[in-house]
PDB file of C-alpha atoms in Angstrom:
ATOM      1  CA  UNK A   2      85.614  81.087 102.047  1.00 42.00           C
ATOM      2  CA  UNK A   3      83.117  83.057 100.524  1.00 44.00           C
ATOM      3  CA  UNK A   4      80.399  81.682 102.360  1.00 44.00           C
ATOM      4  CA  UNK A   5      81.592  82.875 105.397  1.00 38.00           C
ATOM      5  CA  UNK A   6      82.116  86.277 103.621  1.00 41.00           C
ATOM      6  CA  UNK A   7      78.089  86.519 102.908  1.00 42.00           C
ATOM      7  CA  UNK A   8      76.860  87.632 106.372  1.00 39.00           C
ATOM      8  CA  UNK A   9      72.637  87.619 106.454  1.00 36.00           C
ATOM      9  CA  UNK A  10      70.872  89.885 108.999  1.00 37.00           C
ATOM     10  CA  UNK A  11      69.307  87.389 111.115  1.00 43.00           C
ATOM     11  CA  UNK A  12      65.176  88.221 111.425  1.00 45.00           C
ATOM     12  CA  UNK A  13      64.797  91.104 108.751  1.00 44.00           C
ATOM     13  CA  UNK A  14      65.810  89.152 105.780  1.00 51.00           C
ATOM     14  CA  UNK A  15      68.256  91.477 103.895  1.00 50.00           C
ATOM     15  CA  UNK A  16      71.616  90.044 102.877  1.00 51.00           C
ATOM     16  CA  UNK A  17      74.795  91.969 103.343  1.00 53.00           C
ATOM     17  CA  UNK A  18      77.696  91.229 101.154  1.00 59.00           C
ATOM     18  CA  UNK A  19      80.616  91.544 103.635  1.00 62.00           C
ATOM     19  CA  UNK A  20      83.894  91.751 100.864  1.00 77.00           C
ATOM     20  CA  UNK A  21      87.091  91.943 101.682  1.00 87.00           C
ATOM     21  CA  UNK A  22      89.341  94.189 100.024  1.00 91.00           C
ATOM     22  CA  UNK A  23      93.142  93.694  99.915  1.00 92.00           C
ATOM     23  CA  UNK A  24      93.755  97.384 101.464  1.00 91.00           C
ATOM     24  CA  UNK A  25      91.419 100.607 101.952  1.00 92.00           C
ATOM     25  CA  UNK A  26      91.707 103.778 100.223  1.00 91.00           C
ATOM     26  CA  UNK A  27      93.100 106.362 101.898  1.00 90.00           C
ATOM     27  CA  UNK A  28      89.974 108.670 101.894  1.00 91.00           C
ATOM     28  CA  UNK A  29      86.826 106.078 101.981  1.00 91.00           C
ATOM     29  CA  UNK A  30      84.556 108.850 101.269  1.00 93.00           C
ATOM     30  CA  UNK A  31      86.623 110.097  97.799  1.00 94.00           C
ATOM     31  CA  UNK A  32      86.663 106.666  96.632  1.00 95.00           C
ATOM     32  CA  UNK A  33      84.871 103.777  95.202  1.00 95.00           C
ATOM     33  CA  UNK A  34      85.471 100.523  94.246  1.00 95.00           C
ATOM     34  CA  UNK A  35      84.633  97.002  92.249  1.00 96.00           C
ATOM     35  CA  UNK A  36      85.950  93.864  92.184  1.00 96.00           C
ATOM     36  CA  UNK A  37      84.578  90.920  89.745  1.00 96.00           C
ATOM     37  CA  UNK A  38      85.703  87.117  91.440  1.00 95.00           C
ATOM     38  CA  UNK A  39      86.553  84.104  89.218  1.00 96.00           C
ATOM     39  CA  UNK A  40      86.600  85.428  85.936  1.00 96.00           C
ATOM     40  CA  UNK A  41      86.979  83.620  83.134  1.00 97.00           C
ATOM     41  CA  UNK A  42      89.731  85.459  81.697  1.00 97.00           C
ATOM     42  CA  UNK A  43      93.794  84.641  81.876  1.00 97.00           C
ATOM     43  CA  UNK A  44      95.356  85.744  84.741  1.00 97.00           C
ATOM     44  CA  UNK A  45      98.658  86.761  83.381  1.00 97.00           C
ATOM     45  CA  UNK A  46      97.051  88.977  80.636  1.00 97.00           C
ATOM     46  CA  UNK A  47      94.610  90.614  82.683  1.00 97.00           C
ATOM     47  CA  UNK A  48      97.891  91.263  85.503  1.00 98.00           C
ATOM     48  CA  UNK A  49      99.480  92.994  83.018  1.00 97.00           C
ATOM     49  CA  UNK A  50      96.284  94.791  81.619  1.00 97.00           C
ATOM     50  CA  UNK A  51      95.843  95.936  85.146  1.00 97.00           C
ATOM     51  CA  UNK A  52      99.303  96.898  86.034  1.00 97.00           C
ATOM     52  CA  UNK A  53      99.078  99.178  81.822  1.00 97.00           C
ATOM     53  CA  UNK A  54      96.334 101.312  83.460  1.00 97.00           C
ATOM     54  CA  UNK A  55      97.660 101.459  87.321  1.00 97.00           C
ATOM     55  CA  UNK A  56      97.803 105.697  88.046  1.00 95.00           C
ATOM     56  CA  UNK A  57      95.564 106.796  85.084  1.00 95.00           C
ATOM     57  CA  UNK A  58      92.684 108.746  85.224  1.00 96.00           C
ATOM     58  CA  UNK A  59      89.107 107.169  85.181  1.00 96.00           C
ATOM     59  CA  UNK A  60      88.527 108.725  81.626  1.00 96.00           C
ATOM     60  CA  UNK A  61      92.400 108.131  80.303  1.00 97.00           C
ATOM     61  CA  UNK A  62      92.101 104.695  81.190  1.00 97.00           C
ATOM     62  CA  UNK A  63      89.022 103.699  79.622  1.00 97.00           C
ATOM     63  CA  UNK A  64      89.834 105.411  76.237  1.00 97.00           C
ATOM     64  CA  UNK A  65      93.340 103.415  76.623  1.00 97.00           C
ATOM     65  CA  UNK A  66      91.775  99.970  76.757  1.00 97.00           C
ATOM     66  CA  UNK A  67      89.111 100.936  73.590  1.00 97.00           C
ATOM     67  CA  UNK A  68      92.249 101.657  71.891  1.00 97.00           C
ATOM     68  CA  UNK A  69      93.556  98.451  72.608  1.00 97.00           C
ATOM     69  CA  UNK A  70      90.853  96.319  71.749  1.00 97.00           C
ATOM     70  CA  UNK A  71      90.572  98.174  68.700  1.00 97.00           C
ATOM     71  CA  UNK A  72      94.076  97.529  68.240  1.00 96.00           C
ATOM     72  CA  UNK A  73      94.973 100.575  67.861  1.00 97.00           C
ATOM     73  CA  UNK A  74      97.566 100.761  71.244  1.00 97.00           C
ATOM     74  CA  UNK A  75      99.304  98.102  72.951  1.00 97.00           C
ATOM     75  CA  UNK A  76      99.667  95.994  76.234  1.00 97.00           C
ATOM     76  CA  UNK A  77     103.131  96.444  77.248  1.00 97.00           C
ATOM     77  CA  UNK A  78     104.130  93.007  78.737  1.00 97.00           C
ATOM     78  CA  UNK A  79     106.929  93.551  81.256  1.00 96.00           C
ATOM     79  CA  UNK A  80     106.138  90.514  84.154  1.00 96.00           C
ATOM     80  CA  UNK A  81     105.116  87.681  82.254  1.00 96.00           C
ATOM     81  CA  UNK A  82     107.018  88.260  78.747  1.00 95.00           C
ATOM     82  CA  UNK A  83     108.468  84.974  77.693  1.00 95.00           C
ATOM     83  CA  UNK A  84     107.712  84.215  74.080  1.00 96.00           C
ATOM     84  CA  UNK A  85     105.906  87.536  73.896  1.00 96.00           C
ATOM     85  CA  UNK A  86     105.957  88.797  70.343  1.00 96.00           C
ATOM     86  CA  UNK A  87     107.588  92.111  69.719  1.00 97.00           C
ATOM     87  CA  UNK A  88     106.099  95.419  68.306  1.00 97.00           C
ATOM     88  CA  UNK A  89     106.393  99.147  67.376  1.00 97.00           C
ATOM     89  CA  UNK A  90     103.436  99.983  69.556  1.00 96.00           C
ATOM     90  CA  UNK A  91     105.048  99.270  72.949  1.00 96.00           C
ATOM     91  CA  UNK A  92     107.947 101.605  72.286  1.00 96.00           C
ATOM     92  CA  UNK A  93     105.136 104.615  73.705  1.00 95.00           C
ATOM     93  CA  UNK A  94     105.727 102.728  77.495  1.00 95.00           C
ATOM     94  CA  UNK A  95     110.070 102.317  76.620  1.00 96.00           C
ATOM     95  CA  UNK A  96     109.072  98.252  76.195  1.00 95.00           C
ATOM     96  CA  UNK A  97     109.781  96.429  73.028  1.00 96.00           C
ATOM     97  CA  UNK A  98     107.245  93.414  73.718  1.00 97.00           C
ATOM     98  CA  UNK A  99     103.549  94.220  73.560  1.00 97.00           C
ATOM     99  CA  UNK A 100     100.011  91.975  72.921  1.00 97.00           C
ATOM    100  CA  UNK A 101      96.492  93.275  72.438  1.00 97.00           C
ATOM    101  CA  UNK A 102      94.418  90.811  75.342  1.00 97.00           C
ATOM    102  CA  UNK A 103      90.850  91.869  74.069  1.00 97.00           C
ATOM    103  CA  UNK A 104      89.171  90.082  76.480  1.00 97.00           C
ATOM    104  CA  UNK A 105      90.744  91.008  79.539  1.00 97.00           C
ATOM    105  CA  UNK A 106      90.765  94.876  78.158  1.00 97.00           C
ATOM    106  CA  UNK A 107      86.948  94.443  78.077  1.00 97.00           C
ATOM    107  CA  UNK A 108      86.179  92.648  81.501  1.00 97.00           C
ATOM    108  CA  UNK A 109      88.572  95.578  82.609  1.00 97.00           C
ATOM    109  CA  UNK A 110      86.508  98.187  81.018  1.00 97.00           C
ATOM    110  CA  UNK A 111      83.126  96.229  82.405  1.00 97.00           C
ATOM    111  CA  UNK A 112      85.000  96.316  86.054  1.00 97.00           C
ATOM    112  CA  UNK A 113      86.071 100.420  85.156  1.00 97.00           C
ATOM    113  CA  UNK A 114      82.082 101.241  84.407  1.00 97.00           C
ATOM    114  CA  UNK A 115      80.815  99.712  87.540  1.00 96.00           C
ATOM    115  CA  UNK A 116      83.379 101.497  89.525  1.00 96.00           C
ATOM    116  CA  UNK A 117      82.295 104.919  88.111  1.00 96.00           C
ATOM    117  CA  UNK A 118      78.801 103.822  88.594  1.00 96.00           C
ATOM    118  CA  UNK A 119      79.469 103.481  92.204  1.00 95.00           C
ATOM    119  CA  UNK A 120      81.470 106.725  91.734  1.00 95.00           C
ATOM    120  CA  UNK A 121      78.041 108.255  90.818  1.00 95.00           C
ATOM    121  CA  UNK A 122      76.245 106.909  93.265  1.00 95.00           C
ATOM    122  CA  UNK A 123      78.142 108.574  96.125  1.00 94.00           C
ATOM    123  CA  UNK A 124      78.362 112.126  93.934  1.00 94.00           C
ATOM    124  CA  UNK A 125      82.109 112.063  93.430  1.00 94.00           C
ATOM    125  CA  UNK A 126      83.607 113.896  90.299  1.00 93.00           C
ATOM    126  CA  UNK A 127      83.595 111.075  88.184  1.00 92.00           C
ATOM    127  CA  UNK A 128      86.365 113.269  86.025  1.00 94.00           C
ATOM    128  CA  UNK A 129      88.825 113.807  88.864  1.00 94.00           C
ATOM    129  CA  UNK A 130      88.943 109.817  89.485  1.00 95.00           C
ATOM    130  CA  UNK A 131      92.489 108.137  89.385  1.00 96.00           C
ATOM    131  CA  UNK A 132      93.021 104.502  89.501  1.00 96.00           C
ATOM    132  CA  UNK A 133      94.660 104.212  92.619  1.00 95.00           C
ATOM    133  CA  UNK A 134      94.892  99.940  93.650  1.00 96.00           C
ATOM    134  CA  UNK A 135      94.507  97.346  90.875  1.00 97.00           C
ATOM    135  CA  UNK A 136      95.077  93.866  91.846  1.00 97.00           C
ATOM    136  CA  UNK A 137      94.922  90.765  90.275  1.00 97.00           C
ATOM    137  CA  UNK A 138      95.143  87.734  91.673  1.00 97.00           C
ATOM    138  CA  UNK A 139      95.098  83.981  90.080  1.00 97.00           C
ATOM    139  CA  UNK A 140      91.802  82.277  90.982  1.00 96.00           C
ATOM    140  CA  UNK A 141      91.072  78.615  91.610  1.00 97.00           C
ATOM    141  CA  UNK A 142      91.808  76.754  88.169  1.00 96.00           C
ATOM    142  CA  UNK A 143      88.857  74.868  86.296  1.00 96.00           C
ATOM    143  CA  UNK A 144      90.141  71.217  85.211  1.00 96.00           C
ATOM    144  CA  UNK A 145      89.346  69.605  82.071  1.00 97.00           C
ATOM    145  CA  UNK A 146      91.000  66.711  80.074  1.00 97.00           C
ATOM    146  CA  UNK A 147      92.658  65.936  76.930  1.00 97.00           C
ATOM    147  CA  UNK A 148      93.325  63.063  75.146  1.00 98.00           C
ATOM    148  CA  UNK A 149      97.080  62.236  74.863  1.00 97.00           C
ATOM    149  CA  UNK A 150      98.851  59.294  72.938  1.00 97.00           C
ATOM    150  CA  UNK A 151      98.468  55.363  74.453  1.00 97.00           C
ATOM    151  CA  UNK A 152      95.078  55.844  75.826  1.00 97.00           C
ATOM    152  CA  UNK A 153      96.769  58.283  78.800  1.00 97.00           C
ATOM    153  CA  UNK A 154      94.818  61.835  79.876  1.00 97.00           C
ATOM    154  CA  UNK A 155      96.268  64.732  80.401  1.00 97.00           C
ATOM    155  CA  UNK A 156      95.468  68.049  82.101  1.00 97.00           C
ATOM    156  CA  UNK A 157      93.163  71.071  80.463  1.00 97.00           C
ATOM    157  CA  UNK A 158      93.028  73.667  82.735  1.00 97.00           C
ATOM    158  CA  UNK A 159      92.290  77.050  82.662  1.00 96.00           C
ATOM    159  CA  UNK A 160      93.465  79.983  84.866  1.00 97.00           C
ATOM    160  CA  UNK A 161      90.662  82.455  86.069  1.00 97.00           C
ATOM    161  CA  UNK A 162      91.270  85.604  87.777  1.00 97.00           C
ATOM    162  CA  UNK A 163      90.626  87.792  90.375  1.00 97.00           C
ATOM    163  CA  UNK A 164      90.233  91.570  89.928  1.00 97.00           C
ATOM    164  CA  UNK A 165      89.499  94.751  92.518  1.00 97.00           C
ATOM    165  CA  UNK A 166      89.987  97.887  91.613  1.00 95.00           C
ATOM    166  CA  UNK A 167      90.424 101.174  93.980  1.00 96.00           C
ATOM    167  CA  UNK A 168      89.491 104.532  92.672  1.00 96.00           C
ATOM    168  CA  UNK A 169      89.848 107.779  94.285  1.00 95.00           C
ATOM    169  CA  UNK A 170      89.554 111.571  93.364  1.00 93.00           C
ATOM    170  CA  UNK A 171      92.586 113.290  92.503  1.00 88.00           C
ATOM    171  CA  UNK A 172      93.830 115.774  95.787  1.00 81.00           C
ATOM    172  CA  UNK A 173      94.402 119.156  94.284  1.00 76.00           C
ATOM    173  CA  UNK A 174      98.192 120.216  95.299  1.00 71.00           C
ATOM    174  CA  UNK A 175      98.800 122.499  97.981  1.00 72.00           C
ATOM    175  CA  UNK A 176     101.410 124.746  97.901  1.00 76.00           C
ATOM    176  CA  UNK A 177     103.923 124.114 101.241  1.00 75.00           C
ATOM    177  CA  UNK A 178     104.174 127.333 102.760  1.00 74.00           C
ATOM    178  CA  UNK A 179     107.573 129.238 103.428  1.00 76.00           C
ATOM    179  CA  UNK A 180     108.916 128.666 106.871  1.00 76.00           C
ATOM    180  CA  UNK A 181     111.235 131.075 108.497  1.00 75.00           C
ATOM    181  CA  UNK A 182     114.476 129.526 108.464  1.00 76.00           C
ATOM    182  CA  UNK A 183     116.472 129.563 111.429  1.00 81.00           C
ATOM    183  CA  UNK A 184     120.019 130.815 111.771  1.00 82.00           C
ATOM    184  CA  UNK A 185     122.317 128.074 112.288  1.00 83.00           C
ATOM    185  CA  UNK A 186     123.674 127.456 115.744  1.00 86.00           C
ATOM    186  CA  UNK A 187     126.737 126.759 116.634  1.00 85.00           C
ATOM    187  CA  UNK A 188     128.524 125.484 120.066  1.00 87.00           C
ATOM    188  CA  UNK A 189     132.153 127.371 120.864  1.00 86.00           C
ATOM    189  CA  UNK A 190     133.801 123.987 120.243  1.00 86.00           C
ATOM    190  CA  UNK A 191     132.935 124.359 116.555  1.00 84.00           C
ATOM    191  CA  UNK A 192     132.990 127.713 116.142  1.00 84.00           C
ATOM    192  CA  UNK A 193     137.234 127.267 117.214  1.00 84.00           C
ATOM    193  CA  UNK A 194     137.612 124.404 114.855  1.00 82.00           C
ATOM    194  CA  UNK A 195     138.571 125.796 111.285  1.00 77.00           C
ATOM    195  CA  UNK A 196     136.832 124.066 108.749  1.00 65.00           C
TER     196      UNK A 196
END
């Protein structure tokens, strides 16, 4: 629980938040991260806002999702698509079914400005940053009730998500250099054999 997850320093009074991250980046010190914890956005439109910017670049990403909540570019849906509408705009990701989630593009753009914050903080190139982990998991639903006919309830609830993101500077390529290439052995057995 996340009780257990807040551990205090017994005697000096400072609280450290101990959170627990689905994997590590490969290069702690290249990489920062944020995660926001029962927000009250849909889960299955923030998955597949998540899974639209998975790869970009810091800067890429967050002119992507300004597009989107201007309307301007589209969320291709490709998990959760039933009854998804269909539009020109998705055609740019090979998808014919697209939406424009405004609120999950904007907590995602709130989760994208702490994580360059933190990028700051610990002097990396905020530039060179590439989303490398986005996941989004569905959080504990909130219950509320509606009125149905004959006097019975029925359920209202909503489903809040999960979100941490991983983001890491960009490893310039490094050209593999030229080994000497061997000449190819053979045993006398083969070397008889016609081929």
């Amino acid at each position: 629980s996340r009780d257990l997850a807040r551990a205090v320093v017994q005697g000096s009074g400072i609280s450290v938040a101990m959170v627990k991250y689905s994997r590590e980046a490969s290069n702690p010190s290249k990489a920062c991260k944020a995660q926001g914890v029962d927000l009250r956005v849909h889960y299955k439109n923030t998955y597949e806002t998540a899974q639209a910017i998975k790869g970009m670049k810091l800067k890429v990403a967050q002119q992507y999702l300004q597009d989107v909540c201007e309307k301007k570019r589209c969320i291709p849906f490709r998990k959760y698509k039933g009854t998804i509408g269909r539009t020109a705009q998705a055609k740019e990701f090979k998808m014919s079914q697209g939406r424009w989630p405004v609120k999950s593009a904007k907590i995602v753009l709130g989760l994208l400005q702490n994580a360059e914050a933190n990028a700051e903080f610990k002097n990396l190139d905020t530039d060179n940053l590439v989303i490398q982990h986005v996941q989004v998991n569905a959080a504990q639903q909130g219950r509320r009730r509606t009125y149905r006919a004959h006097g019975r309830i029925g359920p209202y609830m909503n489903c809040p998500a999960h979100v941490e993101l991983i983001l890491q500077e960009a490893e310039e390529a490094v050209e593999k250099p030229e080994e000497d290439v061997k000449p190819k052995k053979f045993t006398k057995k083969q070397l008889r054999s016609p081929r």
